[in-house]
C-alpha atoms as a printed R data frame, in Angstrom:
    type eleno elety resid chain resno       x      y       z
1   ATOM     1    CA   UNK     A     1 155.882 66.131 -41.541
2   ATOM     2    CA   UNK     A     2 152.863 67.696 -40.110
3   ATOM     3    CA   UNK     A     3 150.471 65.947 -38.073
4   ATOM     4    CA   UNK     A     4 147.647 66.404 -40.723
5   ATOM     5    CA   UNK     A     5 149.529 64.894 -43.329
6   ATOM     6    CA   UNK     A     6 150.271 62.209 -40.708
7   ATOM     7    CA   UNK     A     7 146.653 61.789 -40.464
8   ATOM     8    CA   UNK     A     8 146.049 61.629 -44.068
9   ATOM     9    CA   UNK     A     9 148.704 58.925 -44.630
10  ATOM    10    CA   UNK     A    10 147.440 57.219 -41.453
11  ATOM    11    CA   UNK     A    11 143.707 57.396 -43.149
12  ATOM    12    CA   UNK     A    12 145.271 56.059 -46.581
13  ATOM    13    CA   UNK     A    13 148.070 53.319 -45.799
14  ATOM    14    CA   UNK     A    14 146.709 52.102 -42.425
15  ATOM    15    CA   UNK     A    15 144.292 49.156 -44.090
16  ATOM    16    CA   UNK     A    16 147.634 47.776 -45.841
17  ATOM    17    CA   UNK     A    17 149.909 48.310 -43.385
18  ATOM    18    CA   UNK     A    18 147.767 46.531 -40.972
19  ATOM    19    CA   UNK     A    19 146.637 43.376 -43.699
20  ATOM    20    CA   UNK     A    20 150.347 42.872 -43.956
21  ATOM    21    CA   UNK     A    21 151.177 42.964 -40.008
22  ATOM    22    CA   UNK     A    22 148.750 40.710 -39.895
23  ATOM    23    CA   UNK     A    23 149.756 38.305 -41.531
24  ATOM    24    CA   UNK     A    24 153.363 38.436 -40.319
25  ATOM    25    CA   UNK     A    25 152.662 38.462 -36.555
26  ATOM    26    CA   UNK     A    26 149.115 36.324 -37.071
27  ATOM    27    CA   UNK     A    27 146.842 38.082 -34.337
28  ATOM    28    CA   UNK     A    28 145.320 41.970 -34.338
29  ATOM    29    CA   UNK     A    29 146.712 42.895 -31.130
30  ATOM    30    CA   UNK     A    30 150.225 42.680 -32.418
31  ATOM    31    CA   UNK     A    31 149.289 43.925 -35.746
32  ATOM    32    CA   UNK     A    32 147.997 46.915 -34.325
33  ATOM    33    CA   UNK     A    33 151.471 47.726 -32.469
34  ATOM    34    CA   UNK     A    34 153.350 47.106 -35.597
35  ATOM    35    CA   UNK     A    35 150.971 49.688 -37.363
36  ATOM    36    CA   UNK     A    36 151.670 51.955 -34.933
37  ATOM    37    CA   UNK     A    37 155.375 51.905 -34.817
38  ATOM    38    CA   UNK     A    38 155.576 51.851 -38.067
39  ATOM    39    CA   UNK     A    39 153.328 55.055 -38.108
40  ATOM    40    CA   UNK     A    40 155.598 56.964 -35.213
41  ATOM    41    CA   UNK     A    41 158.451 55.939 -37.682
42  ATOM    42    CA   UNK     A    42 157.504 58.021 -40.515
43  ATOM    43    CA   UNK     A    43 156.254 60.798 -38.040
44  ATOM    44    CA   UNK     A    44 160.400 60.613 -37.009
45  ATOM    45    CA   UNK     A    45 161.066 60.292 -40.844
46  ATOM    46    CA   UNK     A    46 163.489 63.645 -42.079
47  ATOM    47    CA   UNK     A    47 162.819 61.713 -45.725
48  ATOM    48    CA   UNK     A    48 161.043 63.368 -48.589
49  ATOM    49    CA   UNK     A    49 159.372 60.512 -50.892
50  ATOM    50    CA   UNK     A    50 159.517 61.036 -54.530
51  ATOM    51    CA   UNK     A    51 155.674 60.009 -54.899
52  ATOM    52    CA   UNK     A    52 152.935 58.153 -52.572
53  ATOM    53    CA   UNK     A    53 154.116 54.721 -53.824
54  ATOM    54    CA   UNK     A    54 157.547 55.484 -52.816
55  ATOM    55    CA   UNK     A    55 155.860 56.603 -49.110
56  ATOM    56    CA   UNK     A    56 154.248 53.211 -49.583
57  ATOM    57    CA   UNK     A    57 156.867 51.053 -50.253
58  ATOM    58    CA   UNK     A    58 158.702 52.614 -47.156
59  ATOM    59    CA   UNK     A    59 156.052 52.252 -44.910
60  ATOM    60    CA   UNK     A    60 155.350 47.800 -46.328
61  ATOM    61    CA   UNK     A    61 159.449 47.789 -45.355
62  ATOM    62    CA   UNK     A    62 159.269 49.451 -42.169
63  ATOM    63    CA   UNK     A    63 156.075 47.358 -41.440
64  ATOM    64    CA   UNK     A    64 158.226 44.211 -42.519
65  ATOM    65    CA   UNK     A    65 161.180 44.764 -40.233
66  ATOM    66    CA   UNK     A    66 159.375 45.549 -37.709
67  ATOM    67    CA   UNK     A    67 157.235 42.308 -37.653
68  ATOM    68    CA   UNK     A    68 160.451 40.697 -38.347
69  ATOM    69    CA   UNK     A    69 162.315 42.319 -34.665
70  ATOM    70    CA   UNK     A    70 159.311 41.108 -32.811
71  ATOM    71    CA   UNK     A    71 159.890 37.614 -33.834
72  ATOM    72    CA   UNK     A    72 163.531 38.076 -33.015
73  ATOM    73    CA   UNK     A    73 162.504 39.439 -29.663
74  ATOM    74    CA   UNK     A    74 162.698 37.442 -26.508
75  ATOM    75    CA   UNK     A    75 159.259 38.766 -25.320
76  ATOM    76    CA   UNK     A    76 157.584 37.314 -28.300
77  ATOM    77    CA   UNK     A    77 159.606 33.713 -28.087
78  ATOM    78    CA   UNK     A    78 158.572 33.313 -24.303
79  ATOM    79    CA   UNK     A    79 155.078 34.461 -24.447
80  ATOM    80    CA   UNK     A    80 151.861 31.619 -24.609
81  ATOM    81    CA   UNK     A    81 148.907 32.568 -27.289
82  ATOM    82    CA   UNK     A    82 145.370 32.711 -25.718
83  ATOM    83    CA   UNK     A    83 144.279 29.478 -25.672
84  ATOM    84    CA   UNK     A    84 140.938 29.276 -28.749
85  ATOM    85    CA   UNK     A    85 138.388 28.128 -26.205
86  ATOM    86    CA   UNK     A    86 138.108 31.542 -24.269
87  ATOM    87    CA   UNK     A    87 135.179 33.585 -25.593
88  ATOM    88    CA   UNK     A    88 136.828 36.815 -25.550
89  ATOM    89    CA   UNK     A    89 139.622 35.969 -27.892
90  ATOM    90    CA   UNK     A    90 137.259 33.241 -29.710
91  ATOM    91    CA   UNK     A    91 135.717 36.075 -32.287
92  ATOM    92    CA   UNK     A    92 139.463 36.667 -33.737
93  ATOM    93    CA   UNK     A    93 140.626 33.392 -33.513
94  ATOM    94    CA   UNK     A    94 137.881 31.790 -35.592
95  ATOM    95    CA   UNK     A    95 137.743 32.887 -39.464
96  ATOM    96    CA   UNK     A    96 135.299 32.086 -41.723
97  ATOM    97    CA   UNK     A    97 138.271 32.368 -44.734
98  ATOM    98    CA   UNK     A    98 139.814 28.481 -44.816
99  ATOM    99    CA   UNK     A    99 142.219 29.609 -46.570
100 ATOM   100    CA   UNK     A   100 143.504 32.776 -44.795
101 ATOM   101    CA   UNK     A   101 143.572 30.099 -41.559
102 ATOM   102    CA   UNK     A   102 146.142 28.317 -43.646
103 ATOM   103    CA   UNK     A   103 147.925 31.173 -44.748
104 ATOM   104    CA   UNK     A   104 148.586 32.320 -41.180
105 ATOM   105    CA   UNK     A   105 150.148 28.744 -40.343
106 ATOM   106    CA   UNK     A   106 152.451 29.697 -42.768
107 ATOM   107    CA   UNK     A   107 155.633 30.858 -41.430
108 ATOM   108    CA   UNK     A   108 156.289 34.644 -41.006
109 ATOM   109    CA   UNK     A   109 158.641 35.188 -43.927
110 ATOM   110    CA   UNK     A   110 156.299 32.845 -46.107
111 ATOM   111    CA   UNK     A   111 153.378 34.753 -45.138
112 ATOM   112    CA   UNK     A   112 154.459 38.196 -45.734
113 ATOM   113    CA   UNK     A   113 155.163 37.531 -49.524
114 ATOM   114    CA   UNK     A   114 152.126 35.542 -50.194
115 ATOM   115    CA   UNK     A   115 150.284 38.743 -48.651
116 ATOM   116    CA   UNK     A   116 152.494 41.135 -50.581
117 ATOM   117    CA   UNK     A   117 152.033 39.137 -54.063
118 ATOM   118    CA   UNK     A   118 148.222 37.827 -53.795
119 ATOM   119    CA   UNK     A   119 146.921 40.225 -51.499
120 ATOM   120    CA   UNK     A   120 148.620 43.689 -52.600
121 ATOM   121    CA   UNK     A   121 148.954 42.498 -55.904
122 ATOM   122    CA   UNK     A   122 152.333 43.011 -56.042
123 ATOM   123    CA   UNK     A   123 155.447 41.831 -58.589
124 ATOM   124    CA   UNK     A   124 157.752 39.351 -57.354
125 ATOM   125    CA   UNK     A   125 160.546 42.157 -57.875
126 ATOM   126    CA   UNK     A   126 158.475 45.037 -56.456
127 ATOM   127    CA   UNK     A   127 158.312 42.609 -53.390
128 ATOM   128    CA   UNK     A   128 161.950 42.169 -53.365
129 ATOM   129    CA   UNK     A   129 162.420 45.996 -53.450
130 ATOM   130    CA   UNK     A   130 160.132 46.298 -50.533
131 ATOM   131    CA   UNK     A   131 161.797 43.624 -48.181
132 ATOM   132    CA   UNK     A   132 165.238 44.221 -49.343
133 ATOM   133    CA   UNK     A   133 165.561 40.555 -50.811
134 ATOM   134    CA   UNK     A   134 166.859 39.087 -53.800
135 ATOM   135    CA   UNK     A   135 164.050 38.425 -56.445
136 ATOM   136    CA   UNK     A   136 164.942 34.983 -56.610
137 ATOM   137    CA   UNK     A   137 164.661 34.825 -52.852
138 ATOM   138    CA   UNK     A   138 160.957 36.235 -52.975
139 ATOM   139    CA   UNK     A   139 160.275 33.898 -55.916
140 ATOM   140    CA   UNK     A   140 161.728 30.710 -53.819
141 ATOM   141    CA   UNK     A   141 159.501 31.613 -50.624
142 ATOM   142    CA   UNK     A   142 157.076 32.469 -53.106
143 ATOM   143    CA   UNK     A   143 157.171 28.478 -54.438
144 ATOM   144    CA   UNK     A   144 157.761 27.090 -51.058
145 ATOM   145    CA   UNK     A   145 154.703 28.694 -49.660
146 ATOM   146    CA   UNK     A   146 152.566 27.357 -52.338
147 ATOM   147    CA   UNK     A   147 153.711 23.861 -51.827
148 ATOM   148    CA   UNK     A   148 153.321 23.645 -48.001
149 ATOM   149    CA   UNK     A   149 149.592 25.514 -48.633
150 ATOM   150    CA   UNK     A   150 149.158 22.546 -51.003
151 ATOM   151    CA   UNK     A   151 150.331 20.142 -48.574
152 ATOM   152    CA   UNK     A   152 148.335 21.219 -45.796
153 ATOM   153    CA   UNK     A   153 144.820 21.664 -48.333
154 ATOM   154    CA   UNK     A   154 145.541 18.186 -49.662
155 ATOM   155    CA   UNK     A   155 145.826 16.949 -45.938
156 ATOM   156    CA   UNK     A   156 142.839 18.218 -45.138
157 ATOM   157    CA   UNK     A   157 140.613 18.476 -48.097
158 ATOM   158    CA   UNK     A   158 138.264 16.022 -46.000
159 ATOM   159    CA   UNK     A   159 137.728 18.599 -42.979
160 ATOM   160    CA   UNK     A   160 137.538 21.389 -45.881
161 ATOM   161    CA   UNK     A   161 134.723 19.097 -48.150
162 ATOM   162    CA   UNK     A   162 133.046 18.724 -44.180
163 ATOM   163    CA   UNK     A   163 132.826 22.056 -43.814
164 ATOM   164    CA   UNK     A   164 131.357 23.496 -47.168
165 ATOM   165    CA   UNK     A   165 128.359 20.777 -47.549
């Protein structure tokens, strides 16, 4: 792979990439490193793809496991978020989207199909393709997703009602 191909694919799969990183990981700093390695991966990558959505596909998998080893790592599980009061990490932490707030409460695995299916649009068995998951697997976290979103909207509806009026 050439570096200007690099940069095209870079210019072309980077928004998705990075929508679905952050989802998984749930701040833009991490996001961002996923993006990249997932990036220097295809740079490595000896693979010819039979067509772009094949290239994209790979990349949404590489993307996936890599969000998935960070949560595995020990760095990650010992580490302390930045607490929502400081001002420099209080533009990213806030979101006007409600919903997207609930979304990244979500765990990651949850999270990365909901993104994948409402988000990208994609079919429950294109998602299973991507993750390497049994349909009925990405149809389950699919369900189970939906029902702890409705949970946590019924839970709140009064804080949600609050803030729209």
């Amino acid at each position: 792979m050439t570096q200007e191909q690099l940069g095209k694919d870079v210019c072309t799969y980077r928004p998705i990439i990075y929508r679905l990183a952050f989802s998984c990981m749930g701040n833009r700093f991490d996001a961002e490193d996923v993006v990249q390695d997932t990036f220097l991966k295809l740079y490595q990558c000896k693979k010819d793809f039979a067509d772009d959505e094949h290239k994209k596909a790979f990349l949404l998998r590489v993307a996936s496991n890599r969000c998935k080893d960070l949560h595995k790592s020990a760095w990650f599980r010992k580490r302390a978020d930045l607490d929502e009061s400081l001002p420099a990490a209080d533009c990213f932490i806030k979101s006007e989207n409600t919903l997207r707030e609930y979304v990244l409460r979500l765990k990651p695995a949850f999270r990365a199909v909901i993104f994948l299916f409402y988000y990208e649009g994609y079919s429950a068995a294109q998602i299973a393709n991507i993750l390497k998951m049994s349909e009925t697997a990405v149809t389950t976290r699919l369900s189970r997703a939906r029902r702890q979103l409705k949970v946590e909207l019924i839970n709140n509806k009064e804080e949600l009602i609050n803030e729209y009026i």
